[in-house]
Amino acid sequence: MNGILFRDVRLLDLAAPKGMTSICALRTKNGRIHEIAPTLVPNAGEDVIEGNGNLLMPGLINGHFHSSVTHMKGRLPGLPLEIFMLYECPELEVLRPTPREAYLRTMLGCIEMLKTGTTAVQDDCFFVPEPEPEIIDAVMQAYTDSGIRARVALDQPELSELEKLPYLTEMLPDDQRRQMSLPSRTKSQTLLALYDHLINRWHGTADGRIKAAVSCSAPQRVSPGYFSALDDLSQRHDLPHYAHMLETKLQRVFGEECLNGRSLVQYTKDLGLLSDRMNIIHSIWVDDKDLDLIAASGASIAHNPISNLRLGSGVMPFRAIRDRGIPVCLGVDEAIADDAINMWSVMKTAGMIHNLSGWDYENWPSATEILTAATVGGGHAMREPGLGSMALGAPADLVLLNLKTLPFTPLNNLQRQLVHCELGTSVLAVMVSGRLVVQENRLIHVDEESLVGEARMLFEEKSDAFERADKAVSKLLPHYRRMYHKAATVDVGMERRLEVFTRDKAIL
Ligand SMILES: [Zn+2]
């Protein structure tokens, strides 16, 4: 692949006093950063991008995402996860997408990410009502066509709803209990066959830009046998393994009630499945013992601060995690729980929310820590060596950022202005794997206008289906509310929310 020469740029350098290098030139070759020098002369026929003294930095990495609900942004009010999921992903036939819908919703996410300087994503893709090869292919094709770097897993629980949640067995009337004790319609053998399809057809395609991952969704949502088979797959192909853990207080209570007092982290460790390939997603209601186990395993934690606020899940213990050296990446989670797909707002929120966690302000996250999590932290979680750095030989996933825009005028402190001022509007050009994908605020390789127009028309026509699905929730809602409130009253020995300001106790 031909290289591209960036001239007259400053490179992000978090260790430098000003956060960037002096003016220099950078050449890419074969999809990687090939050469950096004060000046470089173009080779014959080489494309040159004039940087005009602006900033060349690693692309941001969306370390945790579900593309499945990108078309549902703004649909739901703030709701706790367990209630939220009733609306978000019921196994209803009426919500089955066509391959074209799956393609378009994935592409909407790619467009929003690429235009704001996110160059890589880990998609923990779930499927309503069930995964099918045609839908998987449509998702993968969208990632391929858009030009973004993507890891994609199939996030599909196989246990019944009753097995995944505490209290429901005793709370539901007989007919609903029978209904909810049915296993998920997709069996583990089918899911493993679909993984074969994903890996054989897509893993390592587009010059290694498109890859597979595995996902148990969450330890309590799968049988130990399937969980272990996924770990085998992850080990065999060196794939990240995504697992949501201790996102909510109710999930902590689940361990007390259904796992003999063990946390989901301890349970995973006891199964022998906690590994450095694991991305532990959320990790809010963790205790010191959980964090020691995670640190010893080498796993990464995916932090989704906006989703955690949107669903009222709580504040992740950032400093306790970083003090143990646990690698952290940042994620959007999903467009229905953010509701943008913009890593700049994720960084800003991550840079502020932890200031409420303790009086010792020297322990609050620095802008450099947040930028590190959104770049090299993401590359580490994705198991892509060098990704997220500006090192020679690293993948050339780069963003040229205009330093003459309002967010950087005047330029007082680059790191802090990147985290707290910029929202993606200063992006001049985006490169993934050495290939330009965005220039002049337009995607180069897809017809954005026509795709967005088609998506608007198609998904607006589906509003009836969403409303029918919402109605189906009403029978279950009172029982889920009781379950949620009962879990909220349990003393789990930690607090992760601002209880001092709430009147929840009165409601309970
Ligand atoms: Zn998630």
Short mmCIF file of C-alpha atoms and ligand atoms in Angstrom, two decimals:
data_model
loop_
_atom_site.label_atom_id
_atom_site.label_comp_id
_atom_site.label_asym_id
_atom_site.label_seq_id
_atom_site.Cartn_x
_atom_site.Cartn_y
_atom_site.Cartn_z
CA MET A 1 0.00 0.00 0.00
CA ASN A 2 1.34 3.46 -0.93
CA GLY A 3 2.34 5.67 1.92
CA ILE A 4 1.06 9.15 2.75
CA LEU A 5 3.26 11.99 3.96
CA PHE A 6 1.98 14.41 6.59
CA ARG A 7 4.08 17.60 6.53
CA ASP A 8 4.18 20.50 8.95
CA VAL A 9 2.39 18.69 11.82
CA ARG A 10 2.87 18.44 15.57
CA LEU A 11 2.45 14.94 17.03
CA LEU A 12 0.55 14.27 20.24
CA ASP A 13 3.14 13.42 22.90
CA LEU A 14 1.59 13.08 26.33
CA ALA A 15 5.00 12.96 28.00
CA ALA A 16 6.12 16.30 26.50
CA PRO A 17 5.61 19.46 28.55
CA LYS A 18 3.28 20.95 25.93
CA GLY A 19 1.63 17.61 25.11
CA MET A 20 3.01 17.64 21.58
CA THR A 21 6.22 17.65 19.58
CA SER A 22 7.59 20.56 17.63
CA ILE A 23 6.80 20.77 13.90
CA CYS A 24 7.77 17.60 12.03
CA ALA A 25 6.76 15.22 9.25
CA LEU A 26 5.35 11.70 9.44
CA ARG A 27 5.25 9.08 6.69
CA THR A 28 3.01 6.02 6.65
CA LYS A 29 3.75 2.85 4.71
CA ASN A 30 1.86 -0.44 4.46
CA GLY A 31 -0.73 0.78 6.94
CA ARG A 32 1.78 1.68 9.63
CA ILE A 33 3.71 4.69 10.92
CA HIS A 34 6.95 4.33 8.96
CA GLU A 35 9.09 7.42 9.49
CA ILE A 36 9.12 10.56 11.66
CA ALA A 37 11.65 13.36 11.12
CA PRO A 38 11.86 17.16 11.36
CA THR A 39 11.37 17.31 7.58
CA LEU A 40 10.77 14.64 4.94
CA VAL A 41 10.89 14.96 1.16
CA PRO A 42 7.98 13.37 -0.74
CA ASN A 43 8.75 10.25 -2.75
CA ALA A 44 7.74 10.20 -6.41
CA GLY A 45 3.96 9.88 -6.64
CA GLU A 46 3.49 10.00 -2.88
CA ASP A 47 0.36 11.75 -1.56
CA VAL A 48 1.15 14.67 0.72
CA ILE A 49 -1.11 16.21 3.35
CA GLU A 50 -0.10 19.67 4.51
CA GLY A 51 -0.72 19.91 8.25
CA ASN A 52 -0.29 23.71 8.57
CA GLY A 53 1.10 23.31 12.07
CA ASN A 54 -1.92 21.34 13.34
CA LEU A 55 -2.03 18.28 15.59
CA LEU A 56 -1.64 14.71 14.35
CA MET A 57 -2.81 12.31 17.04
CA PRO A 58 -3.86 8.66 17.37
CA GLY A 59 -7.48 7.98 16.46
CA LEU A 60 -9.76 7.49 19.45
CA ILE A 61 -10.84 3.95 20.25
CA ASN A 62 -14.40 3.12 21.23
CA GLY A 63 -13.50 0.25 23.54
CA HIS A 64 -17.06 -0.94 24.15
CA PHE A 65 -20.05 -0.61 21.86
CA HIS A 66 -23.26 -2.37 20.77
CA SER A 67 -24.06 -1.36 17.17
CA SER A 68 -27.36 -3.26 17.39
CA VAL A 69 -29.31 -0.26 18.74
CA THR A 70 -27.74 2.68 16.91
CA HIS A 71 -31.10 3.34 15.24
CA MET A 72 -32.77 3.62 18.69
CA LYS A 73 -30.91 6.68 20.04
CA GLY A 74 -33.14 8.89 22.17
CA ARG A 75 -35.94 6.29 22.34
CA LEU A 76 -35.92 5.59 26.07
CA PRO A 77 -35.97 7.77 29.17
CA GLY A 78 -33.43 7.23 31.93
CA LEU A 79 -34.13 3.73 33.30
CA PRO A 80 -32.14 1.25 35.37
CA LEU A 81 -30.44 -1.43 33.26
CA GLU A 82 -32.78 -4.31 34.16
CA ILE A 83 -35.88 -2.29 33.16
CA PHE A 84 -34.05 -0.68 30.22
CA MET A 85 -33.20 -4.09 28.73
CA LEU A 86 -36.87 -5.12 28.75
CA TYR A 87 -37.47 -2.41 26.15
CA GLU A 88 -34.14 -2.62 24.41
CA CYS A 89 -33.77 -6.25 23.43
CA PRO A 90 -36.90 -8.38 23.87
CA GLU A 91 -36.77 -11.59 21.81
CA LEU A 92 -39.67 -10.38 19.67
CA GLU A 93 -40.18 -11.36 16.05
CA VAL A 94 -41.49 -7.89 15.26
CA LEU A 95 -38.00 -6.46 15.93
CA ARG A 96 -36.14 -8.80 13.54
CA PRO A 97 -34.08 -6.60 11.19
CA THR A 98 -33.54 -7.15 7.50
CA PRO A 99 -29.89 -7.43 6.43
CA ARG A 100 -30.21 -3.94 4.91
CA GLU A 101 -31.42 -2.51 8.24
CA ALA A 102 -28.53 -4.17 10.06
CA TYR A 103 -26.13 -2.73 7.46
CA LEU A 104 -27.56 0.77 7.75
CA ARG A 105 -27.67 0.95 11.54
CA THR A 106 -24.04 -0.25 11.68
CA MET A 107 -23.08 2.32 9.06
CA LEU A 108 -24.79 5.15 11.00
CA GLY A 109 -22.48 4.38 13.90
CA CYS A 110 -19.41 4.20 11.65
CA ILE A 111 -20.22 7.59 10.10
CA GLU A 112 -20.64 9.26 13.50
CA MET A 113 -17.46 7.70 14.86
CA LEU A 114 -15.22 8.35 11.86
CA LYS A 115 -16.29 11.96 11.38
CA THR A 116 -15.49 12.73 15.01
CA GLY A 117 -12.10 10.99 14.94
CA THR A 118 -12.86 7.53 16.35
CA THR A 119 -10.90 5.11 14.20
CA ALA A 120 -11.51 1.77 15.94
CA VAL A 121 -14.40 0.09 17.71
CA GLN A 122 -15.08 -3.06 19.70
CA ASP A 123 -18.64 -4.05 18.81
CA ASP A 124 -20.28 -6.43 21.28
CA CYS A 125 -23.04 -6.97 18.77
CA PHE A 126 -26.29 -8.51 20.01
CA PHE A 127 -29.09 -9.77 17.82
CA VAL A 128 -32.83 -9.42 18.28
CA PRO A 129 -34.50 -11.86 18.24
CA GLU A 130 -31.52 -14.09 17.32
CA PRO A 131 -28.29 -14.05 15.29
CA GLU A 132 -28.32 -15.21 11.67
CA PRO A 133 -25.42 -15.45 9.18
CA GLU A 134 -27.05 -12.86 6.86
CA ILE A 135 -27.29 -10.28 9.64
CA ILE A 136 -23.74 -10.94 10.84
CA ASP A 137 -22.55 -10.51 7.23
CA ALA A 138 -24.46 -7.24 6.89
CA VAL A 139 -22.83 -5.83 10.05
CA MET A 140 -19.35 -6.93 8.94
CA GLN A 141 -19.87 -5.56 5.44
CA ALA A 142 -20.78 -2.13 6.86
CA TYR A 143 -17.60 -2.07 8.93
CA THR A 144 -15.60 -3.16 5.88
CA ASP A 145 -17.16 -0.53 3.59
CA SER A 146 -16.91 2.35 6.07
CA GLY A 147 -13.14 2.07 6.48
CA ILE A 148 -13.15 1.90 10.31
CA ARG A 149 -11.15 -0.70 12.27
CA ALA A 150 -13.52 -3.09 14.05
CA ARG A 151 -13.54 -6.11 16.34
CA VAL A 152 -16.96 -7.76 16.44
CA ALA A 153 -18.33 -10.38 18.84
CA LEU A 154 -21.71 -12.11 18.99
CA ASP A 155 -23.24 -11.08 22.32
CA GLN A 156 -26.02 -13.63 22.74
CA PRO A 157 -27.14 -15.03 26.10
CA GLU A 158 -28.30 -18.66 26.08
CA LEU A 159 -29.85 -19.05 29.54
CA SER A 160 -33.44 -18.27 30.48
CA GLU A 161 -34.36 -14.89 31.89
CA LEU A 162 -35.13 -16.51 35.27
CA GLU A 163 -31.59 -17.85 35.57
CA LYS A 164 -30.05 -14.42 34.90
CA LEU A 165 -31.83 -12.45 37.60
CA PRO A 166 -32.47 -12.78 41.35
CA TYR A 167 -35.93 -12.93 43.00
CA LEU A 168 -38.00 -13.32 39.81
CA THR A 169 -38.76 -17.00 40.37
CA GLU A 170 -40.66 -16.21 43.56
CA MET A 171 -42.20 -12.98 42.24
CA LEU A 172 -43.75 -14.07 38.93
CA PRO A 173 -47.20 -15.61 38.54
CA ASP A 174 -47.17 -19.25 37.32
CA ASP A 175 -47.81 -18.58 33.62
CA GLN A 176 -45.10 -15.94 33.37
CA ARG A 177 -42.68 -18.04 35.39
CA ARG A 178 -43.13 -20.88 32.90
CA GLN A 179 -42.64 -18.51 29.99
CA MET A 180 -39.53 -16.91 31.51
CA SER A 181 -37.93 -20.23 32.36
CA LEU A 182 -37.65 -21.16 28.68
CA PRO A 183 -34.05 -21.03 27.47
CA SER A 184 -33.07 -18.45 24.88
CA ARG A 185 -34.13 -19.56 21.42
CA THR A 186 -30.50 -19.84 20.27
CA LYS A 187 -28.56 -22.83 21.63
CA SER A 188 -24.85 -22.87 22.35
CA GLN A 189 -24.10 -25.24 19.42
CA THR A 190 -25.81 -22.80 17.05
CA LEU A 191 -23.89 -19.89 18.54
CA LEU A 192 -20.57 -21.70 18.18
CA ALA A 193 -21.42 -22.51 14.54
CA LEU A 194 -22.11 -18.81 13.99
CA TYR A 195 -18.72 -17.99 15.53
CA ASP A 196 -17.15 -20.39 13.00
CA HIS A 197 -18.90 -18.42 10.28
CA LEU A 198 -17.75 -15.07 11.72
CA ILE A 199 -14.14 -16.18 12.10
CA ASN A 200 -13.81 -18.12 8.83
CA ARG A 201 -15.45 -15.49 6.68
CA TRP A 202 -14.39 -12.22 8.31
CA HIS A 203 -11.52 -12.53 10.82
CA GLY A 204 -8.43 -10.75 9.52
CA THR A 205 -10.09 -9.39 6.35
CA ALA A 206 -9.53 -5.91 4.84
CA ASP A 207 -5.77 -6.22 5.49
CA GLY A 208 -6.41 -7.14 9.14
CA ARG A 209 -8.64 -4.13 9.81
CA ILE A 210 -11.71 -6.32 10.44
CA LYS A 211 -11.43 -8.96 13.16
CA ALA A 212 -13.55 -11.14 15.42
CA ALA A 213 -13.85 -11.18 19.19
CA VAL A 214 -15.93 -13.39 21.50
CA SER A 215 -18.55 -12.40 24.05
CA CYS A 216 -20.33 -14.21 26.84
CA SER A 217 -22.41 -11.03 27.26
CA ALA A 218 -22.16 -11.57 31.04
CA PRO A 219 -21.17 -14.60 33.13
CA GLN A 220 -24.69 -15.01 34.57
CA ARG A 221 -26.25 -15.05 31.10
CA VAL A 222 -24.47 -18.20 29.82
CA SER A 223 -23.89 -21.79 30.93
CA PRO A 224 -20.40 -22.68 32.22
CA GLY A 225 -19.97 -25.01 29.22
CA TYR A 226 -20.62 -22.30 26.64
CA PHE A 227 -18.60 -19.74 28.63
CA SER A 228 -15.67 -22.14 28.59
CA ALA A 229 -16.08 -22.89 24.85
CA LEU A 230 -15.90 -19.15 24.16
CA ASP A 231 -12.73 -18.89 26.21
CA ASP A 232 -11.22 -21.75 24.13
CA LEU A 233 -12.09 -19.89 20.95
CA SER A 234 -10.60 -16.69 22.35
CA GLN A 235 -7.39 -18.52 23.26
CA ARG A 236 -7.11 -20.37 19.94
CA HIS A 237 -7.44 -17.21 17.80
CA ASP A 238 -6.11 -14.68 20.34
CA LEU A 239 -9.43 -12.81 20.49
CA PRO A 240 -10.60 -10.39 23.19
CA HIS A 241 -13.39 -11.86 25.34
CA TYR A 242 -16.10 -9.35 26.30
CA ALA A 243 -17.95 -9.81 29.60
CA HIS A 244 -20.23 -7.31 31.33
CA MET A 245 -19.61 -7.58 35.07
CA LEU A 246 -21.06 -5.82 38.10
CA GLU A 247 -22.62 -3.00 36.13
CA THR A 248 -25.50 -2.65 38.59
CA LYS A 249 -26.19 -3.19 42.25
CA LEU A 250 -28.67 -5.89 41.28
CA GLN A 251 -25.81 -7.83 39.68
CA ARG A 252 -23.92 -7.67 42.98
CA VAL A 253 -27.06 -8.95 44.73
CA PHE A 254 -27.29 -11.75 42.12
CA GLY A 255 -23.96 -13.07 43.43
CA GLU A 256 -25.24 -12.98 47.02
CA GLU A 257 -28.49 -14.74 46.11
CA CYS A 258 -27.57 -17.09 43.28
CA LEU A 259 -23.79 -17.75 43.44
CA ASN A 260 -23.40 -18.61 47.13
CA GLY A 261 -22.23 -15.13 47.98
CA ARG A 262 -19.58 -14.99 45.27
CA SER A 263 -19.28 -11.95 43.03
CA LEU A 264 -19.43 -12.43 39.26
CA VAL A 265 -15.69 -11.75 39.12
CA GLN A 266 -15.00 -14.45 41.72
CA TYR A 267 -17.38 -16.83 39.91
CA THR A 268 -15.52 -16.27 36.62
CA LYS A 269 -12.19 -16.80 38.38
CA ASP A 270 -13.51 -20.03 39.96
CA LEU A 271 -14.44 -21.28 36.49
CA GLY A 272 -10.83 -20.60 35.43
CA LEU A 273 -11.97 -18.10 32.81
CA LEU A 274 -10.57 -14.79 34.06
CA SER A 275 -7.73 -14.04 31.64
CA ASP A 276 -5.72 -11.23 30.09
CA ARG A 277 -7.88 -11.61 26.98
CA MET A 278 -10.95 -10.52 28.91
CA ASN A 279 -12.50 -7.06 28.62
CA ILE A 280 -14.46 -6.60 31.86
CA ILE A 281 -17.19 -4.15 30.97
CA HIS A 282 -18.36 -1.58 33.56
CA SER A 283 -16.88 -3.02 36.78
CA ILE A 284 -18.78 -0.60 39.04
CA TRP A 285 -20.02 -2.72 41.97
CA VAL A 286 -16.62 -4.40 42.47
CA ASP A 287 -14.88 -4.73 45.83
CA ASP A 288 -11.15 -4.79 46.59
CA LYS A 289 -11.01 -8.57 46.27
CA ASP A 290 -12.57 -8.41 42.79
CA LEU A 291 -10.08 -5.76 41.73
CA ASP A 292 -7.15 -7.83 43.05
CA LEU A 293 -8.38 -10.80 40.99
CA ILE A 294 -8.78 -8.64 37.87
CA ALA A 295 -5.32 -7.13 38.36
CA ALA A 296 -3.74 -10.56 38.76
CA SER A 297 -5.45 -11.83 35.59
CA GLY A 298 -4.18 -8.99 33.36
CA ALA A 299 -7.73 -8.27 32.09
CA SER A 300 -8.73 -4.78 30.88
CA ILE A 301 -11.71 -2.83 32.18
CA ALA A 302 -13.98 -1.01 29.71
CA HIS A 303 -15.30 2.18 31.31
CA ASN A 304 -18.53 3.68 29.93
CA PRO A 305 -19.13 6.77 32.05
CA ILE A 306 -22.05 8.25 30.12
CA SER A 307 -23.98 4.99 29.94
CA ASN A 308 -23.33 4.50 33.67
CA LEU A 309 -24.95 7.87 34.35
CA ARG A 310 -27.76 7.44 31.81
CA LEU A 311 -28.86 4.15 33.43
CA GLY A 312 -28.11 5.30 36.98
CA SER A 313 -25.74 2.35 37.40
CA GLY A 314 -23.18 4.19 39.53
CA VAL A 315 -19.64 5.53 39.51
CA MET A 316 -16.80 3.11 38.73
CA PRO A 317 -13.95 3.17 41.29
CA PHE A 318 -11.44 4.63 38.81
CA ARG A 319 -8.55 5.30 41.19
CA ALA A 320 -8.74 1.92 42.94
CA ILE A 321 -8.58 0.33 39.48
CA ARG A 322 -5.68 2.41 38.21
CA ASP A 323 -3.75 2.04 41.50
CA ARG A 324 -3.65 -1.69 40.82
CA GLY A 325 -2.31 -1.09 37.30
CA ILE A 326 -5.44 -2.49 35.64
CA PRO A 327 -5.57 -1.24 32.03
CA VAL A 328 -8.66 0.86 31.28
CA CYS A 329 -10.26 1.66 27.93
CA LEU A 330 -13.23 3.96 27.33
CA GLY A 331 -16.47 3.20 25.51
CA VAL A 332 -19.76 4.66 24.40
CA ASP A 333 -21.62 1.41 25.29
CA GLU A 334 -24.44 2.09 22.84
CA ALA A 335 -26.37 4.83 21.12
CA ILE A 336 -29.50 4.11 23.15
CA ALA A 337 -27.59 4.60 26.41
CA ASP A 338 -25.32 7.58 25.58
CA ASP A 339 -27.02 8.77 23.17
CA ALA A 340 -24.23 9.98 20.91
CA ILE A 341 -21.40 7.87 19.54
CA ASN A 342 -18.80 10.47 20.33
CA MET A 343 -15.66 9.57 22.24
CA TRP A 344 -14.92 13.22 23.04
CA SER A 345 -17.99 13.49 25.27
CA VAL A 346 -17.09 10.12 26.80
CA MET A 347 -13.61 11.48 27.61
CA LYS A 348 -15.01 14.66 29.10
CA THR A 349 -17.43 12.76 31.33
CA ALA A 350 -14.71 10.31 32.40
CA GLY A 351 -12.54 13.31 33.18
CA MET A 352 -15.13 14.80 35.55
CA ILE A 353 -17.34 12.16 37.16
CA HIS A 354 -14.59 10.71 39.37
CA ASN A 355 -14.04 14.09 41.00
CA LEU A 356 -17.07 13.17 43.13
CA SER A 357 -15.45 9.98 44.37
CA GLY A 358 -13.14 11.34 47.04
CA TRP A 359 -11.94 14.47 48.79
CA ASP A 360 -8.32 13.87 47.88
CA TYR A 361 -8.24 15.87 44.68
CA GLU A 362 -4.78 14.58 43.80
CA ASN A 363 -6.46 11.24 43.11
CA TRP A 364 -8.86 12.66 40.54
CA PRO A 365 -8.10 11.53 36.98
CA SER A 366 -5.79 13.75 34.93
CA ALA A 367 -6.47 14.63 31.30
CA THR A 368 -3.41 12.58 30.36
CA GLU A 369 -4.86 9.48 32.04
CA ILE A 370 -8.13 9.94 30.18
CA LEU A 371 -6.41 10.42 26.80
CA THR A 372 -4.28 7.35 27.48
CA ALA A 373 -7.38 5.27 28.21
CA ALA A 374 -9.08 6.48 24.99
CA THR A 375 -6.06 5.61 22.84
CA VAL A 376 -3.47 3.06 23.99
CA GLY A 377 -5.91 1.65 26.57
CA GLY A 378 -8.27 0.82 23.71
CA GLY A 379 -5.48 -0.67 21.59
CA HIS A 380 -4.42 -2.90 24.50
CA ALA A 381 -7.99 -4.09 25.14
CA MET A 382 -8.35 -4.88 21.42
CA ARG A 383 -5.12 -6.91 21.50
CA GLU A 384 -3.63 -4.78 18.72
CA PRO A 385 0.02 -4.03 19.58
CA GLY A 386 0.92 -0.37 19.16
CA LEU A 387 -2.62 0.70 18.31
CA GLY A 388 -3.43 4.07 19.87
CA SER A 389 0.21 5.24 19.94
CA MET A 390 2.34 7.40 17.65
CA ALA A 391 5.27 4.98 17.76
CA LEU A 392 7.16 3.89 14.67
CA GLY A 393 5.63 0.66 13.40
CA ALA A 394 2.26 1.32 15.09
CA PRO A 395 -0.89 1.01 12.95
CA ALA A 396 -1.42 4.31 11.10
CA ASP A 397 -4.83 5.13 12.63
CA LEU A 398 -4.47 8.89 12.83
CA VAL A 399 -6.52 12.06 13.21
CA LEU A 400 -5.43 15.49 11.99
CA LEU A 401 -6.98 18.05 14.33
CA ASN A 402 -7.28 21.76 13.61
CA LEU A 403 -5.70 23.72 16.48
CA LYS A 404 -7.07 27.02 15.15
CA THR A 405 -10.69 26.27 16.12
CA LEU A 406 -12.53 27.67 19.16
CA PRO A 407 -11.88 24.64 21.42
CA PHE A 408 -8.13 25.38 21.16
CA THR A 409 -8.24 29.18 21.10
CA PRO A 410 -6.26 30.23 22.97
CA LEU A 411 -4.17 27.13 23.46
CA ASN A 412 -3.49 26.95 27.21
CA ASN A 413 -3.11 23.25 27.88
CA LEU A 414 -3.42 20.76 25.02
CA GLN A 415 -4.27 17.66 27.08
CA ARG A 416 -7.02 19.39 29.05
CA GLN A 417 -8.46 21.11 25.99
CA LEU A 418 -8.57 17.77 24.15
CA VAL A 419 -10.52 16.20 27.03
CA HIS A 420 -12.72 19.11 28.10
CA CYS A 421 -13.14 21.47 25.09
CA GLU A 422 -13.09 19.45 21.88
CA LEU A 423 -16.20 17.57 20.68
CA GLY A 424 -14.97 16.28 17.33
CA THR A 425 -15.66 19.48 15.39
CA SER A 426 -11.96 20.21 14.82
CA VAL A 427 -11.30 17.01 12.85
CA LEU A 428 -9.68 17.81 9.50
CA ALA A 429 -8.76 14.33 8.27
CA VAL A 430 -8.97 10.74 9.53
CA MET A 431 -6.82 7.80 8.49
CA VAL A 432 -7.32 4.13 9.36
CA SER A 433 -4.63 1.56 8.63
CA GLY A 434 -2.79 4.05 6.42
CA ARG A 435 -5.86 4.84 4.30
CA LEU A 436 -7.61 8.21 4.37
CA VAL A 437 -11.27 7.76 5.29
CA VAL A 438 -12.44 11.30 6.18
CA GLN A 439 -11.45 14.60 4.59
CA GLU A 440 -13.24 17.96 4.63
CA ASN A 441 -15.86 16.56 7.00
CA ARG A 442 -16.94 13.86 4.53
CA LEU A 443 -16.45 10.12 4.40
CA ILE A 444 -14.37 9.31 1.36
CA HIS A 445 -15.43 5.73 0.65
CA VAL A 446 -19.21 5.77 1.24
CA ASP A 447 -22.06 7.92 0.01
CA GLU A 448 -23.00 9.29 3.40
CA GLU A 449 -25.91 11.43 2.27
CA SER A 450 -27.73 8.63 0.50
CA LEU A 451 -27.12 6.11 3.32
CA VAL A 452 -28.32 8.49 6.03
CA GLY A 453 -31.37 9.39 3.92
CA GLU A 454 -32.23 5.73 3.42
CA ALA A 455 -31.76 5.00 7.14
CA ARG A 456 -34.01 7.89 8.11
CA MET A 457 -36.81 6.65 5.87
CA LEU A 458 -36.46 2.99 6.78
CA PHE A 459 -36.28 3.36 10.54
CA GLU A 460 -39.05 5.96 10.74
CA GLU A 461 -41.27 3.39 9.03
CA LYS A 462 -40.47 0.98 11.88
CA SER A 463 -41.89 3.14 14.65
CA ASP A 464 -45.04 0.93 14.78
CA ALA A 465 -42.90 -2.13 15.47
CA PHE A 466 -41.15 -0.33 18.34
CA GLU A 467 -44.48 0.69 19.83
CA ARG A 468 -45.82 -2.88 19.64
CA ALA A 469 -42.65 -4.08 21.36
CA ASP A 470 -43.05 -1.44 24.10
CA LYS A 471 -46.59 -2.66 24.79
CA ALA A 472 -45.35 -6.21 25.29
CA VAL A 473 -43.30 -4.98 28.27
CA SER A 474 -46.30 -3.90 30.36
CA LYS A 475 -47.07 -7.39 31.73
CA LEU A 476 -43.57 -7.87 33.05
CA LEU A 477 -42.89 -4.35 34.23
CA PRO A 478 -44.46 -4.54 37.75
CA HIS A 479 -42.44 -7.67 38.58
CA TYR A 480 -39.17 -6.19 37.30
CA ARG A 481 -39.83 -3.03 39.30
CA ARG A 482 -40.31 -5.11 42.46
CA MET A 483 -37.12 -7.05 41.75
CA TYR A 484 -35.17 -3.86 41.15
CA HIS A 485 -36.43 -2.14 44.29
CA LYS A 486 -35.83 -5.22 46.44
CA ALA A 487 -32.20 -5.40 45.27
CA ALA A 488 -31.80 -1.67 45.93
CA THR A 489 -32.53 -2.19 49.66
CA VAL A 490 -29.84 -4.85 50.15
CA ASP A 491 -26.69 -3.76 51.98
CA VAL A 492 -23.85 -4.96 49.74
CA GLY A 493 -21.13 -3.24 51.77
CA MET A 494 -20.39 -0.51 49.24
CA GLU A 495 -22.03 2.52 47.68
CA ARG A 496 -21.54 3.62 44.09
CA ARG A 497 -24.33 6.19 43.76
CA LEU A 498 -25.11 9.61 45.26
CA GLU A 499 -27.57 8.18 47.77
CA VAL A 500 -27.25 11.24 49.95
CA PHE A 501 -29.38 13.22 47.51
CA THR A 502 -32.10 10.68 46.84
CA ARG A 503 -35.34 9.81 48.53
CA ASP A 504 -35.22 6.22 47.33
CA LYS A 505 -35.58 4.90 50.85
CA ALA A 506 -39.00 6.57 51.10
CA ILE A 507 -40.14 5.00 47.83
CA LEU A 508 -38.98 1.58 48.95
ZN ZN B 1 -22.49 -2.99 27.03
#
